[in-house]
Amino acid sequence: MRDTVALRMPSSRQPWWQRAVLYQVYVRSFADSDGDGVGDLRGVLERLEYLQWLGVDALWLSPITVSPDKDWGYDVADYTDVQPVFGGLEAFDELLAEAERRDLRVVIDLVPNHSSDQHPWFQESRASRDSARRDWYVWRDPRADGSPPNNWRSAFGGGPAWTLDEATGQMYLHSFLPEQPDLNWWNEDVREAMDDVMRFWLDRGVAGFRLDVAHAIVKDSELRDRPPDDETYVRVDLNETFAVQRRWRKLVDAYDRDRVLLGETWVMDLPTLAAFYGSGDDQLHLAFNFPFTFSPLDAHALRQVVEETERLLPAEAWPAWTLSNHDVVRFPTRMCDGDAQKARAALMALLTLRGTPVLYQGDELGMPQADVPAEQTRDMADRDGARTPIPWNGGWQSPWLPLGADVASVAAQRDDPASFLAFCRELLARRRSQPDLLAGAYETLPAPEGVWAYRRGTGTAVALNLSDDAAQIDLDGRHELAAWEGVIADV
Ligand code: NOJ
């Protein structure tokens, strides 16, 4: 046990992304600089001061590339240009420059699994069976009775993952909407084209990529039916997906300044999650831990996920933790029954574990899921409640989604030392100033029922009372914890 801990001690060569707190910006809903109701990149630029004041180190921008927005940017029609409504490439370059000046890094979303059906690659692919780019997507003949070639299903709506192209009489694969055809990752030309996309952005100065659908890029080459218990809707070739990730890792690691690959690894079993790290330094740098995100706020359950993650990850690997994102119900609602005290406890866990925490915009405000009236919904998969605009207190005229969430504005919380925002900012400051919290090993400490306690490194302990009853625990001395109260102690 001690040996493992020693291997995981902080090193002076720790890359920035291991010390960083990432902040996910859902651009459409973050800040609107030109009053058209849609958040944009100059809006983000204007709020960098806020993010710096808050104490985060890097931004992950939800997709900013050109898109018909059937899936709000996750249907890409041009991988190397910025959506005009966000301000175009020019605004992006301005944002990068200002972020750099402030020592904030910018990670962008990359969607390699599928493009939009409006992308010129797909337009060319679908034009004819003999098209030079036919094989850039996954085409198959339907069965004799007209049904799809296998039992794969689309993640949206659950219908078949295949749509017939009348003109050429074949079906194409789409893990998501019919307007999001899957690229054929068995085609070397596709791999090279995506390498070029990565280089385009890395050369421009991005700090790395959040990789959309990182768990399911390469599909089974024989298109065999998916096993009934498969968590994904299609059959994935994991080994080949890992091979593609090793290729990307080499590409990214050839750049200076420690660029990062953060995978959306939507898998619920931790051994598979651990496999996305390869041998620890040759696949993804960071992989989102969804078993943690979806755990109940329960001492035993959370401890188990964290202990198992710590046990399974290769020695060089570094966890990534998050409580909310633009696809799931916001954590104060989902995990904490809308109770602000519980949400503080969850946030304290997020920001004190070994690994890189990723805050979703609004997490710092304790923002709950919003109720979006049916007539104002925009998303086909009902995720609007997690995507409503940030309540700055002004700044939004007719926003694309209603403000909705029942939470005090940023301005009000900034002025209130007892606010959720103040609590979050204090935790971030504490984290930054304590080397143990930034880099120290995780070790579970004995604790009474309902309490989760751990040591970080050699000198810091955290105890979280995740129960409705008061509790006591010995750390540096005896601590009395009220219901849902946490403490960080020097030990
Ligand atoms: C995951 C993204 O986070 C989600 O918003 C999107 O709909 C799917 N991938 C498909 O790209």
PDB file of N, CA and C in Angstrom, residues 17-18 246 249 253 274-286 312-318:
ATOM      1  N   TRP A  17      -2.318  20.534 -15.854  1.00  0.00           N
ATOM      2  CA  TRP A  17      -3.695  20.030 -15.790  1.00  0.00           C
ATOM      3  C   TRP A  17      -3.910  19.128 -14.579  1.00  0.00           C
ATOM      4  N   GLN A  18      -2.846  18.724 -13.918  1.00  0.00           N
ATOM      5  CA  GLN A  18      -3.045  17.967 -12.674  1.00  0.00           C
ATOM      6  C   GLN A  18      -3.270  18.907 -11.493  1.00  0.00           C
ATOM      7  N   ARG A 246      -4.051   6.363 -28.582  1.00  0.00           N
ATOM      8  CA  ARG A 246      -2.576   6.403 -28.496  1.00  0.00           C
ATOM      9  C   ARG A 246      -2.010   7.274 -29.617  1.00  0.00           C
ATOM     10  N   ARG A 249      -2.545  10.772 -28.543  1.00  0.00           N
ATOM     11  CA  ARG A 249      -1.653  11.136 -27.430  1.00  0.00           C
ATOM     12  C   ARG A 249      -0.268  11.519 -27.947  1.00  0.00           C
ATOM     13  N   ASP A 253       1.238  15.122 -27.397  1.00  0.00           N
ATOM     14  CA  ASP A 253       2.440  15.203 -26.550  1.00  0.00           C
ATOM     15  C   ASP A 253       3.641  15.761 -27.311  1.00  0.00           C
ATOM     16  N   ALA A 274     -10.613   2.663 -16.287  1.00  0.00           N
ATOM     17  CA  ALA A 274      -9.156   2.676 -16.061  1.00  0.00           C
ATOM     18  C   ALA A 274      -8.402   2.346 -17.348  1.00  0.00           C
ATOM     19  N   ALA A 275      -8.993   1.499 -18.182  1.00  0.00           N
ATOM     20  CA  ALA A 275      -8.314   1.081 -19.416  1.00  0.00           C
ATOM     21  C   ALA A 275      -8.135   2.255 -20.389  1.00  0.00           C
ATOM     22  N   PHE A 276      -8.937   3.295 -20.237  1.00  0.00           N
ATOM     23  CA  PHE A 276      -8.769   4.463 -21.116  1.00  0.00           C
ATOM     24  C   PHE A 276      -7.473   5.224 -20.838  1.00  0.00           C
ATOM     25  N   TYR A 277      -6.858   4.930 -19.686  1.00  0.00           N
ATOM     26  CA  TYR A 277      -5.580   5.572 -19.380  1.00  0.00           C
ATOM     27  C   TYR A 277      -4.405   4.770 -19.950  1.00  0.00           C
ATOM     28  N   GLY A 278      -4.688   3.614 -20.564  1.00  0.00           N
ATOM     29  CA  GLY A 278      -3.613   2.793 -21.112  1.00  0.00           C
ATOM     30  C   GLY A 278      -2.646   2.404 -20.020  1.00  0.00           C
ATOM     31  N   SER A 279      -1.344   2.539 -20.302  1.00  0.00           N
ATOM     32  CA  SER A 279      -0.390   2.183 -19.257  1.00  0.00           C
ATOM     33  C   SER A 279      -0.124   3.372 -18.327  1.00  0.00           C
ATOM     34  N   GLY A 280      -0.878   4.428 -18.494  1.00  0.00           N
ATOM     35  CA  GLY A 280      -0.762   5.549 -17.564  1.00  0.00           C
ATOM     36  C   GLY A 280      -0.203   6.791 -18.230  1.00  0.00           C
ATOM     37  N   ASP A 281       0.501   6.603 -19.331  1.00  0.00           N
ATOM     38  CA  ASP A 281       1.040   7.796 -19.993  1.00  0.00           C
ATOM     39  C   ASP A 281       0.986   7.691 -21.516  1.00  0.00           C
ATOM     40  N   ASP A 282       0.113   6.811 -22.020  1.00  0.00           N
ATOM     41  CA  ASP A 282       0.102   6.666 -23.482  1.00  0.00           C
ATOM     42  C   ASP A 282      -1.283   6.769 -24.111  1.00  0.00           C
ATOM     43  N   GLN A 283      -2.350   6.978 -23.312  1.00  0.00           N
ATOM     44  CA  GLN A 283      -3.682   7.188 -23.902  1.00  0.00           C
ATOM     45  C   GLN A 283      -4.227   8.532 -23.415  1.00  0.00           C
ATOM     46  N   LEU A 284      -5.404   8.520 -22.794  1.00  0.00           N
ATOM     47  CA  LEU A 284      -5.966   9.794 -22.347  1.00  0.00           C
ATOM     48  C   LEU A 284      -5.201  10.299 -21.122  1.00  0.00           C
ATOM     49  N   HIS A 285      -5.051  11.625 -21.045  1.00  0.00           N
ATOM     50  CA  HIS A 285      -4.471  12.202 -19.822  1.00  0.00           C
ATOM     51  C   HIS A 285      -5.512  12.164 -18.697  1.00  0.00           C
ATOM     52  N   LEU A 286      -6.755  12.422 -19.070  1.00  0.00           N
ATOM     53  CA  LEU A 286      -7.843  12.485 -18.093  1.00  0.00           C
ATOM     54  C   LEU A 286      -9.087  11.840 -18.684  1.00  0.00           C
ATOM     55  N   LEU A 312      -7.575   0.992  -9.247  1.00  0.00           N
ATOM     56  CA  LEU A 312      -7.513   0.483 -10.628  1.00  0.00           C
ATOM     57  C   LEU A 312      -6.660   1.324 -11.566  1.00  0.00           C
ATOM     58  N   LEU A 313      -6.560   2.605 -11.309  1.00  0.00           N
ATOM     59  CA  LEU A 313      -5.820   3.453 -12.252  1.00  0.00           C
ATOM     60  C   LEU A 313      -4.333   3.102 -12.243  1.00  0.00           C
ATOM     61  N   PRO A 314      -3.704   3.123 -13.427  1.00  0.00           N
ATOM     62  CA  PRO A 314      -2.258   2.902 -13.463  1.00  0.00           C
ATOM     63  C   PRO A 314      -1.546   3.959 -12.616  1.00  0.00           C
ATOM     64  N   ALA A 315      -0.352   3.611 -12.156  1.00  0.00           N
ATOM     65  CA  ALA A 315       0.340   4.481 -11.202  1.00  0.00           C
ATOM     66  C   ALA A 315       0.509   5.919 -11.695  1.00  0.00           C
ATOM     67  N   GLU A 316       0.754   6.103 -12.970  1.00  0.00           N
ATOM     68  CA  GLU A 316       0.998   7.457 -13.483  1.00  0.00           C
ATOM     69  C   GLU A 316      -0.297   8.222 -13.764  1.00  0.00           C
ATOM     70  N   ALA A 317      -1.425   7.539 -13.668  1.00  0.00           N
ATOM     71  CA  ALA A 317      -2.676   8.145 -14.153  1.00  0.00           C
ATOM     72  C   ALA A 317      -3.303   9.074 -13.116  1.00  0.00           C
ATOM     73  N   TRP A 318      -4.114   9.964 -13.617  1.00  0.00           N
ATOM     74  CA  TRP A 318      -4.660  11.043 -12.778  1.00  0.00           C
ATOM     75  C   TRP A 318      -6.171  11.103 -12.972  1.00  0.00           C
TER      76      TRP A 318
END
